[in-house]
Coordinates of C-alpha atoms in Angstrom, one line a residue:
M1 CA 108.0 91.7 133.1
A2 CA 106.1 88.6 132.2
V3 CA 108.1 86.2 130.1
G4 CA 106.4 83.4 128.1
G5 CA 103.4 81.9 129.7
F6 CA 104.9 81.4 133.1
G7 CA 106.7 83.4 135.8
G8 CA 108.4 86.7 135.2
V9 CA 111.8 88.5 135.2
D10 CA 113.0 92.0 135.1
G11 CA 114.8 93.0 132.0
P12 CA 118.0 95.0 131.9
V13 CA 117.7 98.8 131.8
S14 CA 120.0 100.5 129.4
S15 CA 122.1 103.4 130.6
F16 CA 121.6 105.1 127.2
N17 CA 117.9 104.8 126.7
G18 CA 117.8 108.1 124.9
K19 CA 114.9 110.6 125.0
I20 CA 112.3 111.5 122.5
T21 CA 113.7 114.4 120.4
A22 CA 112.1 116.3 117.6
S23 CA 114.7 114.8 115.3
V24 CA 113.9 111.2 116.2
V25 CA 110.1 111.9 115.8
V26 CA 110.5 113.4 112.4
T27 CA 113.0 110.7 111.2
C28 CA 110.7 107.9 112.4
I29 CA 107.6 109.5 110.8
V30 CA 109.4 110.0 107.5
A31 CA 110.7 106.4 107.6
A32 CA 107.3 105.0 108.6
S33 CA 105.7 106.7 105.6
S34 CA 107.2 103.8 103.6
G35 CA 104.1 101.9 104.8
L36 CA 101.9 104.2 102.5
I37 CA 102.8 102.3 99.4
F38 CA 101.9 98.9 100.9
G39 CA 98.7 100.2 102.3
Y40 CA 97.6 102.0 99.2
D41 CA 98.1 98.9 97.1
I42 CA 96.1 96.7 99.6
G43 CA 93.2 99.2 99.4
I44 CA 93.3 100.0 95.7
S45 CA 93.4 96.3 94.5
G46 CA 90.1 95.3 96.1
G47 CA 88.2 98.4 95.0
V48 CA 89.4 98.3 91.4
T49 CA 88.3 94.7 91.1
T50 CA 84.7 95.8 91.7
M51 CA 84.8 98.5 88.9
Q52 CA 82.8 97.4 85.9
P53 CA 85.0 99.1 83.2
F54 CA 88.1 97.5 84.7
L55 CA 86.4 94.0 84.8
Q56 CA 85.1 94.6 81.3
K57 CA 88.5 95.3 79.9
F58 CA 90.6 92.7 81.7
F59 CA 88.2 90.1 83.3
P60 CA 84.9 89.9 81.4
S61 CA 84.2 86.4 82.6
V62 CA 83.6 87.8 86.1
L63 CA 80.9 90.1 84.7
R64 CA 79.3 87.2 82.8
K65 CA 79.2 85.1 86.0
A66 CA 77.7 88.0 88.0
A67 CA 74.9 88.4 85.3
E68 CA 73.8 84.8 85.8
A69 CA 70.5 84.7 87.6
K70 CA 71.3 81.9 90.1
T71 CA 74.8 82.7 91.0
N72 CA 75.8 81.7 94.5
I73 CA 76.6 85.0 96.4
Y74 CA 79.9 83.5 97.6
C75 CA 81.1 82.5 94.1
V76 CA 80.6 85.7 91.9
Y77 CA 84.2 86.8 92.0
D78 CA 85.8 83.3 91.9
S79 CA 88.3 83.9 89.0
Q80 CA 91.9 82.6 89.0
V81 CA 93.0 85.3 86.5
L82 CA 91.5 88.0 88.8
T83 CA 93.2 86.6 91.8
S84 CA 96.5 86.4 89.8
F85 CA 96.2 90.2 89.4
T86 CA 96.1 90.7 93.2
S87 CA 98.6 88.0 94.2
S88 CA 101.3 88.5 91.6
L89 CA 102.6 91.4 93.7
Y90 CA 103.2 89.0 96.7
I91 CA 105.3 86.5 94.8
A92 CA 107.5 89.4 93.6
G93 CA 107.6 90.8 97.1
L94 CA 108.7 87.4 98.4
A95 CA 111.7 87.3 95.9
A96 CA 112.6 91.0 96.7
S97 CA 112.5 90.5 100.4
L98 CA 115.1 87.7 100.2
V99 CA 117.4 89.8 98.0
A100 CA 116.8 92.8 100.3
S101 CA 118.7 91.1 103.2
R102 CA 122.0 91.4 101.4
L103 CA 121.0 94.8 99.9
T104 CA 120.3 96.4 103.3
A105 CA 123.6 95.1 104.7
A106 CA 125.5 96.4 101.6
I107 CA 123.9 99.8 100.9
G108 CA 122.0 100.5 104.1
R109 CA 118.4 100.6 105.4
R110 CA 117.7 104.1 104.0
N111 CA 119.0 103.4 100.5
T112 CA 117.0 100.2 100.3
M113 CA 113.8 102.2 101.1
V114 CA 114.7 104.7 98.3
L115 CA 115.2 101.8 95.8
G116 CA 111.8 100.3 96.9
G117 CA 110.0 103.6 96.4
L118 CA 111.5 104.1 92.9
T119 CA 110.6 100.6 91.8
F120 CA 107.0 101.0 93.2
L121 CA 106.7 104.3 91.3
A122 CA 107.6 102.6 88.0
G123 CA 105.1 99.8 88.6
A124 CA 102.4 102.3 89.4
A125 CA 103.0 104.2 86.2
I126 CA 102.8 101.0 84.1
N127 CA 99.6 99.9 85.9
G128 CA 97.9 103.3 85.3
G129 CA 98.6 103.0 81.5
A130 CA 98.0 99.2 81.2
A131 CA 96.6 98.0 77.9
N132 CA 96.3 94.3 78.6
V133 CA 96.5 91.7 81.4
A134 CA 100.2 91.0 80.8
M135 CA 101.1 94.7 81.2
L136 CA 98.9 94.9 84.3
I137 CA 100.6 91.9 86.0
F138 CA 104.1 93.2 85.0
G139 CA 103.3 96.5 86.8
R140 CA 102.1 94.5 89.8
I141 CA 105.4 92.6 89.9
L142 CA 107.3 95.9 90.0
L143 CA 105.0 97.1 92.8
G144 CA 105.9 93.8 94.6
F145 CA 109.6 94.4 94.4
G146 CA 109.1 97.9 95.7
V147 CA 107.0 96.7 98.6
G148 CA 109.4 93.8 99.3
F149 CA 112.4 96.2 99.7
T150 CA 110.6 98.8 101.9
N151 CA 108.8 96.2 104.1
Q152 CA 112.2 94.6 104.8
A153 CA 114.1 97.8 105.5
T154 CA 111.6 100.1 107.3
P155 CA 110.7 98.1 110.5
V156 CA 114.5 97.4 111.1
Y157 CA 115.2 101.1 110.5
L158 CA 112.5 102.2 113.0
S159 CA 113.7 99.7 115.7
E160 CA 117.3 100.8 115.3
V161 CA 116.6 104.5 115.5
A162 CA 113.9 104.6 118.2
P163 CA 114.9 105.0 121.9
P164 CA 114.5 101.5 123.5
R165 CA 111.9 102.6 126.0
W166 CA 109.6 103.9 123.2
R167 CA 110.6 101.5 120.4
G168 CA 107.1 99.9 120.3
A169 CA 105.3 103.2 119.8
F170 CA 107.7 104.4 117.1
N171 CA 107.5 101.1 115.2
T172 CA 103.7 101.1 115.1
G173 CA 104.1 104.1 112.9
F174 CA 104.8 101.8 110.0
Q175 CA 101.4 100.0 110.4
F176 CA 99.7 103.4 110.9
F177 CA 100.9 104.5 107.5
I178 CA 99.8 101.2 106.0
G179 CA 96.4 102.0 107.5
I180 CA 96.5 105.6 106.0
G181 CA 97.3 104.1 102.6
V182 CA 94.4 101.7 102.8
V183 CA 91.9 104.5 103.8
A184 CA 93.2 106.9 101.1
A185 CA 92.9 104.1 98.4
N186 CA 89.4 103.3 99.5
C187 CA 88.4 107.0 99.3
I188 CA 90.0 107.3 95.8
N189 CA 88.2 104.2 94.7
Y190 CA 84.9 105.6 95.9
G191 CA 85.5 108.9 94.0
T192 CA 86.6 107.2 90.7
A193 CA 84.2 104.2 90.6
K194 CA 81.6 105.9 88.5
R195 CA 84.0 106.9 85.7
S196 CA 85.0 104.7 82.8
W197 CA 88.7 105.6 83.2
G198 CA 88.4 105.6 87.1
W199 CA 90.4 102.4 87.5
R200 CA 93.4 104.0 85.6
L201 CA 93.3 107.0 88.0
S202 CA 93.1 104.7 91.0
L203 CA 96.1 102.5 89.9
G204 CA 98.1 105.4 88.5
L205 CA 97.8 107.6 91.7
A206 CA 100.0 105.0 93.5
V207 CA 102.8 107.2 92.2
V208 CA 101.9 109.8 94.8
P209 CA 102.6 107.8 98.0
A210 CA 105.7 106.3 96.2
A211 CA 107.0 109.8 95.5
I212 CA 106.2 111.0 99.0
M213 CA 108.1 108.2 100.7
T214 CA 111.0 108.2 98.3
I215 CA 111.6 112.0 98.7
G216 CA 111.2 111.6 102.5
A217 CA 113.7 108.7 102.6
L218 CA 116.3 110.8 100.7
L219 CA 116.1 113.5 103.4
I220 CA 116.9 111.3 106.4
S221 CA 120.2 109.7 107.4
D222 CA 120.8 106.0 107.7
T223 CA 120.6 104.2 111.1
P224 CA 123.8 104.3 113.3
S225 CA 123.8 100.5 113.4
S226 CA 123.7 100.3 109.6
L227 CA 126.5 102.9 109.2
I228 CA 128.8 101.1 111.7
E229 CA 128.1 97.8 109.9
R230 CA 129.5 99.4 106.8
G231 CA 132.5 101.0 108.5
K232 CA 131.2 104.6 108.6
V233 CA 131.8 105.3 112.3
E234 CA 132.0 109.1 112.1
Q235 CA 128.7 109.3 110.2
A236 CA 127.2 106.9 112.7
R237 CA 128.2 109.2 115.6
H238 CA 126.7 112.2 113.8
S239 CA 123.5 110.2 113.1
L240 CA 123.2 109.0 116.7
R241 CA 123.8 112.5 118.1
K242 CA 121.1 113.8 115.7
V243 CA 118.4 111.4 116.9
R244 CA 119.3 111.3 120.6
G245 CA 119.8 115.1 121.0
K246 CA 122.9 117.3 120.8
D247 CA 123.3 117.5 124.5
C248 CA 123.2 113.7 124.9
D249 CA 126.5 111.8 125.4
V250 CA 126.2 109.1 122.7
E251 CA 129.7 107.5 123.1
A252 CA 128.5 104.7 125.4
E253 CA 125.8 103.7 123.0
L254 CA 128.1 104.0 120.0
A255 CA 130.7 101.8 121.8
E256 CA 128.0 99.1 122.3
L257 CA 127.0 99.3 118.6
K258 CA 130.6 99.0 117.5
K259 CA 131.1 96.0 119.9
A260 CA 128.0 94.2 118.5
S261 CA 129.2 95.0 114.9
D262 CA 132.8 93.7 115.6
V263 CA 131.4 90.5 117.0
A264 CA 129.3 90.0 113.9
N265 CA 132.3 90.8 111.6
E266 CA 134.6 88.4 113.5
A267 CA 132.2 85.5 113.0
K268 CA 132.3 86.1 109.2
R269 CA 129.7 83.4 108.8
E270 CA 127.0 83.4 106.1
P271 CA 124.0 85.0 108.0
F272 CA 121.6 82.6 106.3
V273 CA 123.6 79.7 107.8
T274 CA 124.1 81.4 111.2
I275 CA 120.4 82.0 111.8
F276 CA 119.8 78.2 111.7
Q277 CA 122.2 77.6 114.6
R278 CA 120.6 76.1 117.7
Q279 CA 121.1 79.3 119.8
Y280 CA 119.0 81.3 117.4
R281 CA 116.2 78.7 117.2
P282 CA 113.7 81.0 119.2
H283 CA 114.5 83.9 116.9
L284 CA 114.0 81.8 113.8
V285 CA 110.7 80.3 115.0
M286 CA 109.3 83.8 115.8
S287 CA 110.5 85.3 112.5
I288 CA 108.5 82.5 110.7
A289 CA 105.5 82.1 113.1
I290 CA 104.6 85.7 113.7
P291 CA 104.2 86.8 110.0
F292 CA 102.6 83.5 109.1
F293 CA 100.0 83.9 111.9
Q294 CA 99.5 87.5 111.0
Q295 CA 98.2 86.6 107.6
L296 CA 96.1 83.8 109.0
T297 CA 94.1 86.3 111.0
G298 CA 92.5 86.9 107.5
I299 CA 93.0 90.7 107.7
N300 CA 94.8 91.3 104.4
I301 CA 92.3 89.1 102.6
I302 CA 89.4 91.0 104.1
A303 CA 91.2 94.3 103.3
F304 CA 91.9 93.3 99.6
Y305 CA 88.4 92.0 99.0
A306 CA 86.4 94.2 101.5
P307 CA 84.4 95.8 98.7
V308 CA 83.9 92.4 97.0
L309 CA 83.0 90.9 100.3
F310 CA 80.4 93.6 101.2
Q311 CA 78.9 93.4 97.7
S312 CA 78.6 89.6 98.2
V313 CA 76.6 90.0 101.5
G314 CA 74.1 92.5 100.2
F315 CA 75.7 96.0 99.9
G316 CA 75.5 97.8 96.5
N317 CA 78.7 98.9 94.8
D318 CA 78.8 102.4 96.4
S319 CA 77.7 101.1 99.8
A320 CA 80.4 98.4 99.6
L321 CA 83.1 101.0 99.0
I322 CA 81.8 103.1 101.9
A323 CA 81.8 100.0 104.1
A324 CA 85.4 99.4 103.2
I325 CA 86.3 103.0 104.1
I326 CA 84.6 102.6 107.5
L327 CA 86.6 99.4 108.1
G328 CA 89.9 101.2 107.2
L329 CA 89.1 104.1 109.5
V330 CA 88.4 101.8 112.4
N331 CA 91.7 100.0 111.8
L332 CA 93.5 103.3 111.6
A333 CA 92.1 104.5 115.0
S334 CA 93.0 101.2 116.6
I335 CA 96.6 101.5 115.5
L336 CA 96.8 104.8 117.5
V337 CA 95.5 102.9 120.5
S338 CA 98.4 100.5 120.1
T339 CA 100.9 103.3 119.8
G340 CA 99.7 104.7 123.1
V341 CA 99.8 101.4 125.1
V342 CA 102.3 99.1 123.5
D343 CA 105.2 100.3 125.7
R344 CA 103.0 100.6 128.8
F345 CA 101.2 97.2 128.8
G346 CA 103.6 95.3 126.6
R347 CA 103.4 93.3 123.5
R348 CA 101.9 90.1 125.0
F349 CA 98.9 91.8 126.5
L350 CA 97.9 93.3 123.1
F351 CA 98.5 90.1 121.3
L352 CA 96.2 88.1 123.7
E353 CA 93.4 90.7 123.9
G354 CA 93.4 91.3 120.2
G355 CA 93.4 87.5 119.5
I356 CA 90.3 86.9 121.7
Q357 CA 88.5 89.9 120.2
M358 CA 89.2 88.7 116.6
F359 CA 88.2 85.1 117.3
V360 CA 84.8 86.1 118.7
C361 CA 84.1 88.4 115.7
Q362 CA 85.0 85.7 113.1
V363 CA 82.8 83.2 114.7
G364 CA 80.0 85.8 115.0
V365 CA 80.2 86.6 111.2
A366 CA 80.2 82.9 110.3
V367 CA 77.1 82.2 112.4
L368 CA 75.3 85.3 111.1
L369 CA 76.0 84.4 107.4
A370 CA 75.0 80.7 108.0
V371 CA 71.7 81.8 109.6
T372 CA 70.8 84.5 107.1
T373 CA 72.1 83.2 103.7
G374 CA 71.5 79.5 104.4
V375 CA 74.0 76.7 104.1
S376 CA 74.1 77.0 100.3
G377 CA 74.5 80.8 100.3
T378 CA 71.7 81.3 97.9
K379 CA 69.3 83.3 100.2
E380 CA 69.3 87.1 100.1
I381 CA 70.7 88.8 103.2
S382 CA 68.7 91.7 104.6
K383 CA 70.2 95.2 104.9
G384 CA 70.0 95.0 108.7
Y385 CA 72.0 91.8 108.8
A386 CA 74.5 93.2 106.3
I387 CA 75.1 96.1 108.6
L388 CA 75.6 93.7 111.5
V389 CA 78.3 91.9 109.5
L390 CA 80.0 95.3 109.0
V391 CA 79.8 96.1 112.7
L392 CA 81.4 92.7 113.6
M393 CA 84.1 93.3 110.9
C394 CA 84.9 96.7 112.4
I395 CA 85.3 95.2 115.9
Y396 CA 87.5 92.5 114.3
A397 CA 89.6 95.2 112.5
A398 CA 90.0 97.1 115.7
G399 CA 91.3 94.0 117.5
F400 CA 93.8 93.4 114.6
G401 CA 94.8 97.1 114.5
W402 CA 96.1 97.2 118.1
S403 CA 97.6 93.7 118.1
W404 CA 98.7 91.6 115.2
G405 CA 98.8 94.5 112.8
P406 CA 101.7 96.6 114.2
L407 CA 103.2 94.0 116.5
S408 CA 103.9 91.6 113.6
W409 CA 106.3 94.2 112.1
L410 CA 107.7 95.2 115.5
I411 CA 108.6 91.8 117.1
P412 CA 110.8 90.4 114.2
S413 CA 112.6 93.7 113.9
E414 CA 113.6 93.9 117.5
I415 CA 114.6 90.3 118.6
F416 CA 117.6 89.7 116.4
P417 CA 121.3 90.5 117.1
I418 CA 122.8 92.9 114.5
K419 CA 124.7 90.1 112.6
I420 CA 121.5 88.4 111.6
R421 CA 119.0 91.3 111.9
S422 CA 118.6 92.0 108.2
T423 CA 118.5 88.2 107.5
G424 CA 115.8 87.7 110.2
Q425 CA 113.7 90.5 108.9
S426 CA 114.0 89.2 105.3
I427 CA 112.8 85.7 106.4
S428 CA 109.9 87.4 108.2
V429 CA 108.9 89.5 105.3
A430 CA 109.3 86.6 102.9
V431 CA 107.0 84.4 105.0
N432 CA 104.5 87.2 105.1
F433 CA 104.5 87.5 101.4
A434 CA 104.4 83.8 100.7
T435 CA 101.5 83.3 103.1
T436 CA 99.7 86.3 101.6
F437 CA 100.3 85.0 98.1
V438 CA 98.8 81.6 98.9
L439 CA 95.8 83.1 100.7
S440 CA 95.0 85.8 98.1
Q441 CA 95.3 83.2 95.4
T442 CA 92.8 80.9 97.2
F443 CA 90.5 83.1 99.2
L444 CA 87.8 83.7 96.5
T445 CA 87.7 80.0 95.7
M446 CA 87.6 79.2 99.4
L447 CA 84.8 81.7 99.9
C448 CA 82.9 80.0 97.0
H449 CA 83.4 76.4 98.4
F450 CA 83.6 76.9 102.2
K451 CA 81.0 79.8 102.2
Y452 CA 80.5 81.0 105.8
G453 CA 83.0 78.3 106.9
T454 CA 85.8 80.5 105.5
F455 CA 85.4 82.7 108.6
L456 CA 85.5 79.6 110.9
F457 CA 88.7 78.6 109.2
Y458 CA 90.3 81.9 110.2
A459 CA 88.8 81.8 113.7
A460 CA 90.5 78.4 114.3
W461 CA 93.8 79.9 113.3
I462 CA 93.3 82.9 115.5
A463 CA 92.7 80.6 118.5
S464 CA 95.9 78.6 117.7
M465 CA 98.1 81.7 117.4
T466 CA 96.7 83.2 120.6
I467 CA 97.7 80.0 122.5
F468 CA 101.1 80.1 120.8
V469 CA 101.7 83.7 122.0
A470 CA 100.6 82.8 125.5
L471 CA 103.1 80.0 125.8
F472 CA 106.1 80.9 123.7
L473 CA 106.4 84.7 123.2
P474 CA 108.4 86.5 125.9
E475 CA 107.8 90.2 126.7
T476 CA 110.3 92.5 124.9
K477 CA 109.1 96.0 125.9
G478 CA 111.8 98.4 127.0
I479 CA 114.7 95.9 126.4
P480 CA 117.6 97.5 124.5
L481 CA 118.3 95.6 121.2
D482 CA 121.8 94.6 122.3
S483 CA 120.4 93.1 125.6
M484 CA 117.5 91.2 123.9
N485 CA 119.2 87.8 124.5
S486 CA 118.2 87.9 128.2
V487 CA 114.5 87.5 127.5
W488 CA 115.2 84.1 125.8
E489 CA 117.6 83.0 128.5
K490 CA 114.9 83.5 131.2
H491 CA 112.0 82.0 129.2
W492 CA 110.7 78.6 130.5
Y493 CA 111.0 76.9 127.1
W494 CA 113.5 78.8 125.0
R495 CA 116.3 78.9 127.6
R496 CA 117.3 75.3 126.7
F497 CA 118.3 76.6 123.2
V498 CA 120.1 79.9 124.1
S499 CA 123.6 79.7 125.3
G500 CA 124.4 82.0 128.2

């Protein structure tokens, strides 16, 4: 197994790897469906902000700007109030993810997912019936709390329940459901765009994925690790036997989980203090760097504003929504590729290949827009070139879908010891939301001022993160969660921080 950028080691093989059972598959699919609400929101926001009745009611200044004859194509949607609608969810998600660390430790992973689903459902109902901007943004804040809770709890749940050998494949299910949510939202936007009340339907229908994932979460049991952490050993044994198979001897794995939990309880240190200790430096760096870099691939910004972006480069309203659906379907298909190969070729291979692919596409889009729309962005782009932009965006989305998309949820959820796992995931999700908030708040302004240079900005970040992965991220495929420390001890750089 390759570790870091240099050399290689063989990781330990667990004697209780577990097999794939019908129960673990169903449990992981139900848990991963929590990604639906995040995906639906990403997809719905961008589409709704291109609907004229919606803009007329809440953001009339955008329509006035679009009506001006000499508007620069990059600047039509540059409105701080409009971006506040999109980004308010992420500041709420940031706050929720930090609270969720203690919540998942106190009430469990599953119950945190249920709470997230109910909060999101309330926010969706308020948004569907919104009468003014304040009501709209309040609904978005509730959606943010819902997404913050589920994004913190779900990846950890999946990593704790899945057999170590197939952990990567099961964990990509979360990103797959995010992708399904995006595609479903884009299809709904396309169907409702022509109706004056269509935006209400688009926003209000978010109650459907929220209800699906909440009911699903109520039907599954919590993870054995979480149950042991809360002193429910007998329930943990039952949960473990259920996911590993009735004929499987779970006592050895249960003993390891109890041992890890006892070590964590003996320490009795504040986890937010523990995580800053020198021996956890590599874990902390990855929990910050991976989600930070994921957002700087530019994917969520492109997903939010795909219809807006495609309108800006020459597609009509309907065509722009269809282009966004195509982009979502490509992303969805590529996540399935990741599911099939992540535990065979490893995390690092996918990160590096995906990074190179995305870099080439972002540079390609920048060059194409510079040549066709001019440096000022005032020239009209031809339909042929607009389609070429879509093709490059699809290749870019595929690269993201089998690399930074699913792996950015997987890596932080699998590298931490149990005593700081919830805290590490909270930091990871908080960084994700904080970075998304800043980028979503500034993207349309950046597009207006940087023009095609916006894509070069993301290309430079993609190059940086690919080099970072090559040098500093060890391979974690197939390593049991309780043996993960070995990958840091054998890494050329991180071993100086990790005690033996």
